[in-house]
PDB file of C-alpha atoms in Angstrom:
ATOM      1  CA  MET P   1       3.258  19.893  18.414  1.00 86.00           C
ATOM      2  CA  PRO P   2       5.153  17.573  16.045  1.00 92.00           C
ATOM      3  CA  GLN P   3       3.545  14.168  15.545  1.00 96.00           C
ATOM      4  CA  PHE P   4       5.589  11.023  14.948  1.00 98.00           C
ATOM      5  CA  VAL P   5       5.156   7.284  14.426  1.00 98.00           C
ATOM      6  CA  LEU P   6       7.624   4.693  15.678  1.00 98.00           C
ATOM      7  CA  THR P   7       7.590   1.223  14.106  1.00 98.00           C
ATOM      8  CA  VAL P   8       9.451  -1.695  15.660  1.00 98.00           C
ATOM      9  CA  THR P   9      10.093  -5.317  14.697  1.00 98.00           C
ATOM     10  CA  CYS P  10      12.334  -7.472  16.863  1.00 98.00           C
ATOM     11  CA  PRO P  11      12.679 -10.856  18.576  1.00 98.00           C
ATOM     12  CA  THR P  12      10.106 -11.115  21.335  1.00 97.00           C
ATOM     13  CA  ARG P  13      11.278 -10.738  24.931  1.00 96.00           C
ATOM     14  CA  ARG P  14      10.222  -9.164  28.187  1.00 97.00           C
ATOM     15  CA  GLY P  15      10.529  -5.392  28.622  1.00 97.00           C
ATOM     16  CA  ILE P  16      10.178  -4.091  25.053  1.00 98.00           C
ATOM     17  CA  VAL P  17       7.013  -2.060  25.646  1.00 98.00           C
ATOM     18  CA  ALA P  18       8.343  -0.642  28.908  1.00 98.00           C
ATOM     19  CA  ALA P  19      11.627   0.380  27.275  1.00 98.00           C
ATOM     20  CA  ILE P  20       9.832   2.206  24.454  1.00 98.00           C
ATOM     21  CA  ALA P  21       7.380   3.932  26.796  1.00 98.00           C
ATOM     22  CA  ASN P  22      10.163   5.030  29.144  1.00 98.00           C
ATOM     23  CA  PHE P  23      12.275   6.318  26.276  1.00 98.00           C
ATOM     24  CA  LEU P  24       9.426   8.455  24.938  1.00 98.00           C
ATOM     25  CA  ALA P  25       8.565   9.840  28.377  1.00 98.00           C
ATOM     26  CA  ASP P  26      12.205  10.634  29.110  1.00 97.00           C
ATOM     27  CA  ASN P  27      12.445  12.543  25.829  1.00 97.00           C
ATOM     28  CA  GLY P  28       9.378  14.692  26.410  1.00 97.00           C
ATOM     29  CA  CYS P  29       6.996  12.707  24.205  1.00 98.00           C
ATOM     30  CA  ASN P  30       3.411  11.661  24.896  1.00 98.00           C
ATOM     31  CA  ILE P  31       1.953   8.463  23.369  1.00 98.00           C
ATOM     32  CA  THR P  32      -1.305   9.112  21.478  1.00 97.00           C
ATOM     33  CA  ASP P  33      -2.005   5.572  20.257  1.00 97.00           C
ATOM     34  CA  SER P  34      -0.244   2.222  20.320  1.00 98.00           C
ATOM     35  CA  ALA P  35      -0.665  -1.267  18.866  1.00 98.00           C
ATOM     36  CA  GLN P  36       1.430  -4.397  19.267  1.00 98.00           C
ATOM     37  CA  PHE P  37       1.466  -8.054  18.264  1.00 98.00           C
ATOM     38  CA  ASP P  38       3.556 -10.952  19.526  1.00 97.00           C
ATOM     39  CA  ASP P  39       3.754 -13.755  16.928  1.00 97.00           C
ATOM     40  CA  MET P  40       4.180 -16.924  18.945  1.00 94.00           C
ATOM     41  CA  GLU P  41       4.971 -18.987  15.831  1.00 94.00           C
ATOM     42  CA  THR P  42       7.875 -16.884  14.580  1.00 94.00           C
ATOM     43  CA  GLY P  43       8.996 -15.385  17.877  1.00 96.00           C
ATOM     44  CA  LYS P  44       8.770 -11.889  16.416  1.00 98.00           C
ATOM     45  CA  PHE P  45       7.336  -8.814  18.089  1.00 98.00           C
ATOM     46  CA  PHE P  46       5.691  -5.954  16.187  1.00 98.00           C
ATOM     47  CA  MET P  47       4.748  -2.530  17.516  1.00 98.00           C
ATOM     48  CA  ARG P  48       3.503   0.783  16.163  1.00 98.00           C
ATOM     49  CA  VAL P  49       3.420   3.824  18.427  1.00 98.00           C
ATOM     50  CA  GLY P  50       1.965   7.221  17.572  1.00 98.00           C
ATOM     51  CA  PHE P  51       3.271  10.038  19.747  1.00 98.00           C
ATOM     52  CA  ARG P  52       3.785  13.790  19.893  1.00 97.00           C
ATOM     53  CA  SER P  53       6.796  15.757  21.050  1.00 97.00           C
ATOM     54  CA  GLU P  54       5.793  18.132  23.837  1.00 96.00           C
ATOM     55  CA  THR P  55       9.244  19.597  24.521  1.00 95.00           C
ATOM     56  CA  GLY P  56      10.497  20.238  20.992  1.00 93.00           C
ATOM     57  CA  ALA P  57      12.361  16.965  20.408  1.00 94.00           C
ATOM     58  CA  THR P  58      13.209  16.730  16.699  1.00 96.00           C
ATOM     59  CA  LEU P  59      13.245  13.674  14.464  1.00 97.00           C
ATOM     60  CA  ASP P  60      17.053  13.678  14.310  1.00 97.00           C
ATOM     61  CA  LEU P  61      17.351  13.906  18.088  1.00 97.00           C
ATOM     62  CA  LEU P  62      14.860  11.093  18.646  1.00 98.00           C
ATOM     63  CA  GLU P  63      16.536   8.825  16.080  1.00 98.00           C
ATOM     64  CA  THR P  64      19.958   9.368  17.616  1.00 98.00           C
ATOM     65  CA  ALA P  65      18.736   8.771  21.155  1.00 97.00           C
ATOM     66  CA  PHE P  66      16.640   5.705  20.322  1.00 98.00           C
ATOM     67  CA  ALA P  67      19.535   3.827  18.719  1.00 98.00           C
ATOM     68  CA  ALA P  68      20.735   2.539  22.107  1.00 97.00           C
ATOM     69  CA  VAL P  69      17.302   1.087  22.938  1.00 98.00           C
ATOM     70  CA  ALA P  70      17.079  -0.474  19.491  1.00 98.00           C
ATOM     71  CA  ASP P  71      20.485  -2.116  19.801  1.00 98.00           C
ATOM     72  CA  GLU P  72      19.606  -3.639  23.171  1.00 97.00           C
ATOM     73  CA  PHE P  73      16.511  -5.348  21.777  1.00 98.00           C
ATOM     74  CA  ARG P  74      17.879  -6.041  18.247  1.00 98.00           C
ATOM     75  CA  MET P  75      15.150  -3.925  16.670  1.00 98.00           C
ATOM     76  CA  GLU P  76      14.419  -3.096  13.071  1.00 98.00           C
ATOM     77  CA  TRP P  77      12.868   0.323  13.528  1.00 98.00           C
ATOM     78  CA  GLN P  78      11.979   3.666  12.001  1.00 98.00           C
ATOM     79  CA  ILE P  79      10.591   6.954  13.248  1.00 98.00           C
ATOM     80  CA  PHE P  80       8.385   8.891  10.832  1.00 98.00           C
ATOM     81  CA  ASP P  81       7.307  12.526  10.876  1.00 97.00           C
ATOM     82  CA  THR P  82       3.581  12.328  10.099  1.00 96.00           C
ATOM     83  CA  ALA P  83       3.669  15.754   8.434  1.00 95.00           C
ATOM     84  CA  LYS P  84       5.798  14.304   5.612  1.00 96.00           C
ATOM     85  CA  LYS P  85       3.705  12.790   2.829  1.00 97.00           C
ATOM     86  CA  ILE P  86       4.941   9.668   1.059  1.00 98.00           C
ATOM     87  CA  LYS P  87       5.807  10.105  -2.608  1.00 98.00           C
ATOM     88  CA  VAL P  88       3.708   7.736  -4.726  1.00 98.00           C
ATOM     89  CA  LEU P  89       3.955   6.755  -8.390  1.00 98.00           C
ATOM     90  CA  LEU P  90       0.700   5.380  -9.835  1.00 98.00           C
ATOM     91  CA  MET P  91       0.602   2.965 -12.776  1.00 98.00           C
ATOM     92  CA  VAL P  92      -2.442   2.151 -14.908  1.00 98.00           C
ATOM     93  CA  SER P  93      -3.354   0.554 -18.228  1.00 96.00           C
ATOM     94  CA  ASN P  94      -6.862   0.681 -19.712  1.00 95.00           C
ATOM     95  CA  PHE P  95      -9.050   0.099 -16.628  1.00 94.00           C
ATOM     96  CA  GLY P  96      -9.425   3.397 -14.776  1.00 96.00           C
ATOM     97  CA  HIS P  97     -11.722   2.663 -11.834  1.00 97.00           C
ATOM     98  CA  CYS P  98      -8.904   2.382  -9.294  1.00 98.00           C
ATOM     99  CA  LEU P  99      -7.059   5.401 -10.687  1.00 98.00           C
ATOM    100  CA  ASN P 100     -10.234   7.518 -10.610  1.00 97.00           C
ATOM    101  CA  ASP P 101     -10.953   6.497  -7.030  1.00 97.00           C
ATOM    102  CA  LEU P 102      -7.417   7.249  -5.853  1.00 98.00           C
ATOM    103  CA  LEU P 103      -7.355  10.643  -7.545  1.00 98.00           C
ATOM    104  CA  TYR P 104     -10.635  11.605  -5.858  1.00 96.00           C
ATOM    105  CA  ARG P 105      -9.470  10.477  -2.418  1.00 96.00           C
ATOM    106  CA  TRP P 106      -6.184  12.344  -2.956  1.00 96.00           C
ATOM    107  CA  ARG P 107      -7.988  15.498  -4.080  1.00 95.00           C
ATOM    108  CA  ILE P 108     -10.177  15.709  -0.955  1.00 94.00           C
ATOM    109  CA  GLY P 109      -7.327  14.833   1.400  1.00 94.00           C
ATOM    110  CA  GLY P 110      -8.686  11.419   2.309  1.00 94.00           C
ATOM    111  CA  LEU P 111      -5.483   9.832   1.011  1.00 96.00           C
ATOM    112  CA  PRO P 112      -2.647  12.140   2.120  1.00 96.00           C
ATOM    113  CA  ILE P 113       0.040  11.260  -0.399  1.00 98.00           C
ATOM    114  CA  ASP P 114       2.270  13.166  -2.805  1.00 98.00           C
ATOM    115  CA  ILE P 115       1.484  11.771  -6.271  1.00 98.00           C
ATOM    116  CA  VAL P 116       4.704  12.362  -8.208  1.00 98.00           C
ATOM    117  CA  GLY P 117       3.394  10.949 -11.486  1.00 98.00           C
ATOM    118  CA  VAL P 118       1.219   8.464 -13.330  1.00 98.00           C
ATOM    119  CA  VAL P 119       2.765   5.899 -15.666  1.00 98.00           C
ATOM    120  CA  SER P 120       0.809   4.076 -18.346  1.00 97.00           C
ATOM    121  CA  ASN P 121       1.445   1.922 -21.372  1.00 96.00           C
ATOM    122  CA  HIS P 122      -1.558   3.631 -23.051  1.00 97.00           C
ATOM    123  CA  LEU P 123      -2.744   7.200 -23.557  1.00 97.00           C
ATOM    124  CA  THR P 124      -6.255   6.476 -22.280  1.00 97.00           C
ATOM    125  CA  TYR P 125      -5.982   8.536 -19.087  1.00 97.00           C
ATOM    126  CA  GLN P 126      -3.434  11.141 -20.135  1.00 98.00           C
ATOM    127  CA  LYS P 127      -5.895  14.058 -20.259  1.00 97.00           C
ATOM    128  CA  GLN P 128      -7.474  13.186 -16.933  1.00 96.00           C
ATOM    129  CA  VAL P 129      -4.103  12.961 -15.195  1.00 97.00           C
ATOM    130  CA  VAL P 130      -2.783  16.186 -16.702  1.00 97.00           C
ATOM    131  CA  ASN P 131      -5.998  17.968 -15.696  1.00 96.00           C
ATOM    132  CA  HIS P 132      -5.091  17.120 -12.099  1.00 96.00           C
ATOM    133  CA  ASP P 133      -1.690  18.834 -12.627  1.00 97.00           C
ATOM    134  CA  ILE P 134       0.065  15.494 -12.245  1.00 98.00           C
ATOM    135  CA  PRO P 135       2.889  14.481 -14.621  1.00 98.00           C
ATOM    136  CA  PHE P 136       1.849  11.740 -17.065  1.00 98.00           C
ATOM    137  CA  HIS P 137       4.452   9.342 -18.467  1.00 98.00           C
ATOM    138  CA  LEU P 138       3.749   7.081 -21.427  1.00 98.00           C
ATOM    139  CA  ILE P 139       5.988   4.017 -21.397  1.00 97.00           C
ATOM    140  CA  LYS P 140       4.871   1.572 -24.067  1.00 96.00           C
ATOM    141  CA  VAL P 141       5.746  -2.058 -23.406  1.00 94.00           C
ATOM    142  CA  THR P 142       6.325  -4.783 -26.000  1.00 91.00           C
ATOM    143  CA  LYS P 143       8.167  -8.086 -25.895  1.00 87.00           C
ATOM    144  CA  GLU P 144      11.033  -6.459 -27.733  1.00 91.00           C
ATOM    145  CA  ASN P 145      11.444  -3.338 -25.591  1.00 93.00           C
ATOM    146  CA  LYS P 146      10.446  -4.665 -22.148  1.00 92.00           C
ATOM    147  CA  PRO P 147      13.941  -4.369 -20.586  1.00 92.00           C
ATOM    148  CA  ASP P 148      14.319  -0.805 -21.896  1.00 95.00           C
ATOM    149  CA  ALA P 149      10.813   0.129 -20.743  1.00 95.00           C
ATOM    150  CA  GLU P 150      11.526  -1.169 -17.258  1.00 95.00           C
ATOM    151  CA  ALA P 151      14.837   0.697 -17.170  1.00 96.00           C
ATOM    152  CA  ARG P 152      12.903   3.886 -17.960  1.00 96.00           C
ATOM    153  CA  LEU P 153      10.466   3.067 -15.185  1.00 97.00           C
ATOM    154  CA  MET P 154      13.240   2.579 -12.635  1.00 96.00           C
ATOM    155  CA  ALA P 155      14.890   5.809 -13.750  1.00 97.00           C
ATOM    156  CA  LEU P 156      11.567   7.570 -13.207  1.00 97.00           C
ATOM    157  CA  VAL P 157      11.263   6.092  -9.713  1.00 97.00           C
ATOM    158  CA  GLU P 158      14.712   7.432  -8.887  1.00 97.00           C
ATOM    159  CA  GLU P 159      14.129  10.850 -10.484  1.00 97.00           C
ATOM    160  CA  THR P 160      10.839  11.431  -8.671  1.00 97.00           C
ATOM    161  CA  GLY P 161      11.995   9.956  -5.376  1.00 98.00           C
ATOM    162  CA  ALA P 162       8.947   7.661  -5.378  1.00 98.00           C
ATOM    163  CA  GLU P 163       8.737   5.692  -2.138  1.00 98.00           C
ATOM    164  CA  LEU P 164       5.750   3.600  -3.213  1.00 98.00           C
ATOM    165  CA  VAL P 165       4.602   2.290  -6.598  1.00 98.00           C
ATOM    166  CA  VAL P 166       0.904   1.461  -6.944  1.00 98.00           C
ATOM    167  CA  LEU P 167      -0.295  -0.824  -9.734  1.00 97.00           C
ATOM    168  CA  ALA P 168      -3.816   0.568 -10.145  1.00 97.00           C
ATOM    169  CA  ARG P 169      -4.802  -2.111 -12.663  1.00 95.00           C
ATOM    170  CA  TYR P 170      -1.520  -1.911 -14.558  1.00 96.00           C
ATOM    171  CA  MET P 171      -1.634  -4.920 -16.851  1.00 92.00           C
ATOM    172  CA  GLN P 172       2.052  -5.633 -17.371  1.00 91.00           C
ATOM    173  CA  VAL P 173       4.203  -8.090 -15.430  1.00 90.00           C
ATOM    174  CA  LEU P 174       7.216  -6.533 -13.709  1.00 92.00           C
ATOM    175  CA  SER P 175      10.516  -8.387 -13.780  1.00 91.00           C
ATOM    176  CA  ASP P 176      11.907 -10.293 -10.800  1.00 91.00           C
ATOM    177  CA  ALA P 177      14.808  -7.840 -10.603  1.00 91.00           C
ATOM    178  CA  PHE P 178      12.489  -4.828 -10.404  1.00 93.00           C
ATOM    179  CA  CYS P 179      10.308  -6.493  -7.771  1.00 92.00           C
ATOM    180  CA  ALA P 180      13.345  -7.432  -5.682  1.00 90.00           C
ATOM    181  CA  ARG P 181      14.769  -3.911  -5.854  1.00 91.00           C
ATOM    182  CA  MET P 182      11.420  -2.408  -4.797  1.00 93.00           C
ATOM    183  CA  SER P 183      10.554  -5.096  -2.236  1.00 91.00           C
ATOM    184  CA  GLY P 184       7.813  -3.900   0.109  1.00 94.00           C
ATOM    185  CA  LYS P 185       7.319  -0.769  -1.994  1.00 96.00           C
ATOM    186  CA  ILE P 186       4.942  -1.982  -4.746  1.00 97.00           C
ATOM    187  CA  ILE P 187       1.244  -2.600  -4.116  1.00 97.00           C
ATOM    188  CA  ASN P 188      -0.961  -4.430  -6.613  1.00 96.00           C
ATOM    189  CA  ILE P 189      -4.722  -5.011  -6.792  1.00 95.00           C
ATOM    190  CA  HIS P 190      -6.554  -7.887  -8.448  1.00 90.00           C
ATOM    191  CA  HIS P 191      -9.709  -9.970  -8.173  1.00 86.00           C
ATOM    192  CA  SER P 192      -9.693 -12.714  -5.557  1.00 82.00           C
ATOM    193  CA  PHE P 193     -10.713 -15.571  -7.845  1.00 71.00           C
ATOM    194  CA  LEU P 194      -7.135 -16.827  -8.049  1.00 59.00           C
ATOM    195  CA  PRO P 195      -6.112 -19.604  -8.221  1.00 60.00           C
ATOM    196  CA  SER P 196      -9.533 -20.965  -9.250  1.00 74.00           C
ATOM    197  CA  PHE P 197     -10.145 -18.815 -12.322  1.00 78.00           C
ATOM    198  CA  LYS P 198      -6.924 -17.932 -14.094  1.00 74.00           C
ATOM    199  CA  GLY P 199      -6.449 -16.280 -17.459  1.00 72.00           C
ATOM    200  CA  ALA P 200      -8.917 -14.247 -19.479  1.00 75.00           C
ATOM    201  CA  ASN P 201     -12.401 -13.231 -18.307  1.00 81.00           C
ATOM    202  CA  PRO P 202     -12.189 -14.433 -14.695  1.00 84.00           C
ATOM    203  CA  TYR P 203     -15.547 -12.800 -13.911  1.00 84.00           C
ATOM    204  CA  LYS P 204     -17.198 -14.711 -16.736  1.00 87.00           C
ATOM    205  CA  GLN P 205     -15.629 -17.926 -15.477  1.00 87.00           C
ATOM    206  CA  ALA P 206     -16.945 -17.163 -11.994  1.00 86.00           C
ATOM    207  CA  TYR P 207     -20.415 -16.486 -13.376  1.00 89.00           C
ATOM    208  CA  GLN P 208     -20.415 -19.804 -15.193  1.00 89.00           C
ATOM    209  CA  ARG P 209     -19.561 -21.584 -11.935  1.00 88.00           C
ATOM    210  CA  GLY P 210     -22.260 -19.758  -9.970  1.00 90.00           C
ATOM    211  CA  VAL P 211     -19.873 -18.010  -7.592  1.00 89.00           C
ATOM    212  CA  LYS P 212     -21.689 -16.244  -4.730  1.00 91.00           C
ATOM    213  CA  LEU P 213     -18.858 -14.005  -3.532  1.00 90.00           C
ATOM    214  CA  ILE P 214     -16.755 -11.544  -5.512  1.00 89.00           C
ATOM    215  CA  GLY P 215     -13.612 -10.268  -3.851  1.00 90.00           C
ATOM    216  CA  ALA P 216     -10.435  -8.275  -4.331  1.00 94.00           C
ATOM    217  CA  THR P 217      -6.940  -8.583  -2.897  1.00 94.00           C
ATOM    218  CA  ALA P 218      -4.285  -5.897  -2.450  1.00 96.00           C
ATOM    219  CA  HIS P 219      -0.789  -7.176  -1.800  1.00 96.00           C
ATOM    220  CA  TYR P 220       2.880  -6.337  -2.036  1.00 96.00           C
ATOM    221  CA  VAL P 221       4.414  -7.413  -5.321  1.00 95.00           C
ATOM    222  CA  THR P 222       7.034 -10.152  -5.349  1.00 89.00           C
ATOM    223  CA  ALA P 223       8.588 -12.343  -8.017  1.00 81.00           C
ATOM    224  CA  ASP P 224       5.735 -14.804  -7.417  1.00 77.00           C
ATOM    225  CA  LEU P 225       2.996 -13.189  -9.489  1.00 68.00           C
ATOM    226  CA  ASP P 226      -0.095 -12.285  -7.435  1.00 74.00           C
ATOM    227  CA  GLU P 227       1.232 -14.213  -4.440  1.00 82.00           C
ATOM    228  CA  GLY P 228       2.951 -11.495  -2.414  1.00 91.00           C
ATOM    229  CA  PRO P 229       2.108 -10.654   1.215  1.00 95.00           C
ATOM    230  CA  ILE P 230      -1.568  -9.664   1.445  1.00 95.00           C
ATOM    231  CA  ILE P 231      -2.414  -6.261   2.921  1.00 97.00           C
ATOM    232  CA  GLU P 232      -6.170  -5.958   2.442  1.00 97.00           C
ATOM    233  CA  GLN P 233      -9.105  -8.005   1.115  1.00 95.00           C
ATOM    234  CA  ASP P 234     -12.864  -7.670   0.892  1.00 95.00           C
ATOM    235  CA  THR P 235     -15.897  -9.325  -0.715  1.00 93.00           C
ATOM    236  CA  VAL P 236     -19.357  -8.502  -2.033  1.00 93.00           C
ATOM    237  CA  ARG P 237     -22.201 -11.020  -2.260  1.00 94.00           C
ATOM    238  CA  ILE P 238     -23.681 -12.176  -5.580  1.00 91.00           C
ATOM    239  CA  THR P 239     -26.998 -13.876  -6.297  1.00 93.00           C
ATOM    240  CA  HIS P 240     -28.158 -16.139  -9.107  1.00 92.00           C
ATOM    241  CA  ALA P 241     -29.867 -13.104 -10.707  1.00 93.00           C
ATOM    242  CA  GLN P 242     -26.643 -11.220 -11.494  1.00 92.00           C
ATOM    243  CA  SER P 243     -25.245 -11.213 -15.011  1.00 92.00           C
ATOM    244  CA  PRO P 244     -21.564 -11.475 -15.989  1.00 89.00           C
ATOM    245  CA  GLU P 245     -21.630  -7.695 -16.525  1.00 92.00           C
ATOM    246  CA  ASP P 246     -22.903  -7.244 -12.961  1.00 93.00           C
ATOM    247  CA  TYR P 247     -19.972  -9.320 -11.735  1.00 89.00           C
ATOM    248  CA  VAL P 248     -17.531  -6.983 -13.489  1.00 90.00           C
ATOM    249  CA  SER P 249     -19.218  -3.833 -12.146  1.00 93.00           C
ATOM    250  CA  LEU P 250     -19.361  -5.083  -8.571  1.00 93.00           C
ATOM    251  CA  GLY P 251     -15.774  -6.282  -8.896  1.00 92.00           C
ATOM    252  CA  ARG P 252     -14.646  -2.789  -9.914  1.00 94.00           C
ATOM    253  CA  ASP P 253     -16.156  -1.290  -6.770  1.00 95.00           C
ATOM    254  CA  VAL P 254     -14.528  -3.714  -4.378  1.00 96.00           C
ATOM    255  CA  GLU P 255     -11.154  -3.498  -6.157  1.00 96.00           C
ATOM    256  CA  ALA P 256     -11.112   0.296  -5.823  1.00 97.00           C
ATOM    257  CA  SER P 257     -11.990   0.316  -2.123  1.00 97.00           C
ATOM    258  CA  VAL P 258      -9.574  -2.486  -1.215  1.00 97.00           C
ATOM    259  CA  LEU P 259      -6.674  -0.801  -3.009  1.00 98.00           C
ATOM    260  CA  ALA P 260      -7.383   2.521  -1.294  1.00 98.00           C
ATOM    261  CA  ARG P 261      -7.464   0.847   2.122  1.00 98.00           C
ATOM    262  CA  ALA P 262      -4.192  -0.952   1.454  1.00 98.00           C
ATOM    263  CA  ILE P 263      -2.467   2.289   0.450  1.00 98.00           C
ATOM    264  CA  HIS P 264      -3.926   4.042   3.486  1.00 98.00           C
ATOM    265  CA  ALA P 265      -2.472   1.363   5.761  1.00 98.00           C
ATOM    266  CA  HIS P 266       0.937   1.538   4.076  1.00 98.00           C
ATOM    267  CA  ILE P 267       1.335   5.316   4.127  1.00 98.00           C
ATOM    268  CA  HIS P 268       0.380   5.444   7.805  1.00 98.00           C
ATOM    269  CA  HIS P 269       3.042   2.832   8.590  1.00 98.00           C
ATOM    270  CA  ARG P 270       0.515   0.264   9.802  1.00 98.00           C
ATOM    271  CA  VAL P 271       1.768  -2.660   7.689  1.00 98.00           C
ATOM    272  CA  PHE P 272       4.601  -4.902   8.858  1.00 98.00           C
ATOM    273  CA  LEU P 273       6.052  -7.715   6.764  1.00 96.00           C
ATOM    274  CA  ASN P 274       6.034 -11.033   8.611  1.00 96.00           C
ATOM    275  CA  GLY P 275       7.550 -13.575   6.248  1.00 92.00           C
ATOM    276  CA  ASN P 276       5.052 -14.059   3.422  1.00 92.00           C
ATOM    277  CA  LYS P 277       2.308 -12.517   5.554  1.00 95.00           C
ATOM    278  CA  THR P 278       1.654  -9.101   7.023  1.00 97.00           C
ATOM    279  CA  VAL P 279       0.700  -7.629  10.352  1.00 98.00           C
ATOM    280  CA  VAL P 280      -1.725  -4.733   9.784  1.00 98.00           C
ATOM    281  CA  PHE P 281      -2.550  -2.558  12.779  1.00 98.00           C
ATOM    282  CA  PRO P 282      -5.735  -0.456  13.095  1.00 96.00           C
ATOM    283  CA  ALA P 283      -5.735   3.174  11.967  1.00 95.00           C
ATOM    284  CA  SER P 284      -4.904   5.921  14.456  1.00 93.00           C
ATOM    285  CA  PRO P 285      -7.728   8.184  15.646  1.00 89.00           C
ATOM    286  CA  GLY P 286      -8.483  10.765  12.964  1.00 90.00           C
ATOM    287  CA  ALA P 287      -6.450   8.989  10.291  1.00 92.00           C
ATOM    288  CA  HIS P 288      -9.471   8.619   8.004  1.00 91.00           C
ATOM    289  CA  ALA P 289     -10.545  12.257   8.227  1.00 88.00           C
ATOM    290  CA  SER P 290     -10.531  14.258   4.976  1.00 85.00           C
ATOM    291  CA  GLU P 291      -9.544  17.869   4.557  1.00 76.00           C
ATOM    292  CA  ARG P 292     -12.885  18.456   2.832  1.00 75.00           C
ATOM    293  CA  MET P 293     -15.954  16.361   2.165  1.00 61.00           C
ATOM    294  CA  GLY P 294     -16.221  16.796  -1.572  1.00 54.00           C
TER     295      GLY P 294
END
């Protein structure tokens, strides 16, 4: 039976959950999982509902029928067919730990996405990407050609139909115009030492200060560099015995896992923008299962 996800954001008021549940029941659908959050500060209501059609209701039919409910409650909403994989464009520079991790998860089905290409400003990972039968695109970036390089990148997004761009340690700053055009559709990963340790060698700076926690942050990209809405974070503990090189190695591990979790949440429609913050609902049952173990 077809599986769908309904996402809803609207002003909070009585009767929203009942209206959604009644609509789905009336249209031959059975709810398989549901999560909701009422933000008392902003007066906004968020809901994600997983359901299956038991009487053959199609996506088009459901979208047409739900419009009346949505209008009544002033909803921003979408219905997704879970069988359709999101098209993702990966971007990387010279640090490959996140790229390697994502490619492995994609290969075993743990990250069900359609990778439409990998973009880099270096040739470091060309062979690896091509060996996965994924298109590789070299777009070199200099101060002189930056506008042209970004125009090529946007053209590639349009040509491939990419619905999400992932900066898997891509070490170039995107323009405000590009970020605005792709708002909510670019995810970045970086260490969580900001704003304390800016600039070069943040892990070395952290070592010199005796930091006891190393972390990573995955967030949506905005014009404010590294300050977009946070999707996922995690930490790993450090002791006095670790070297600066240990800091870097442990940082790589946590960066890779945090980025993967953020992408997983996004592609399963679990992330809702709430001003400069996010609402992130738990994964549906079975959402973390892989097609194969290795």
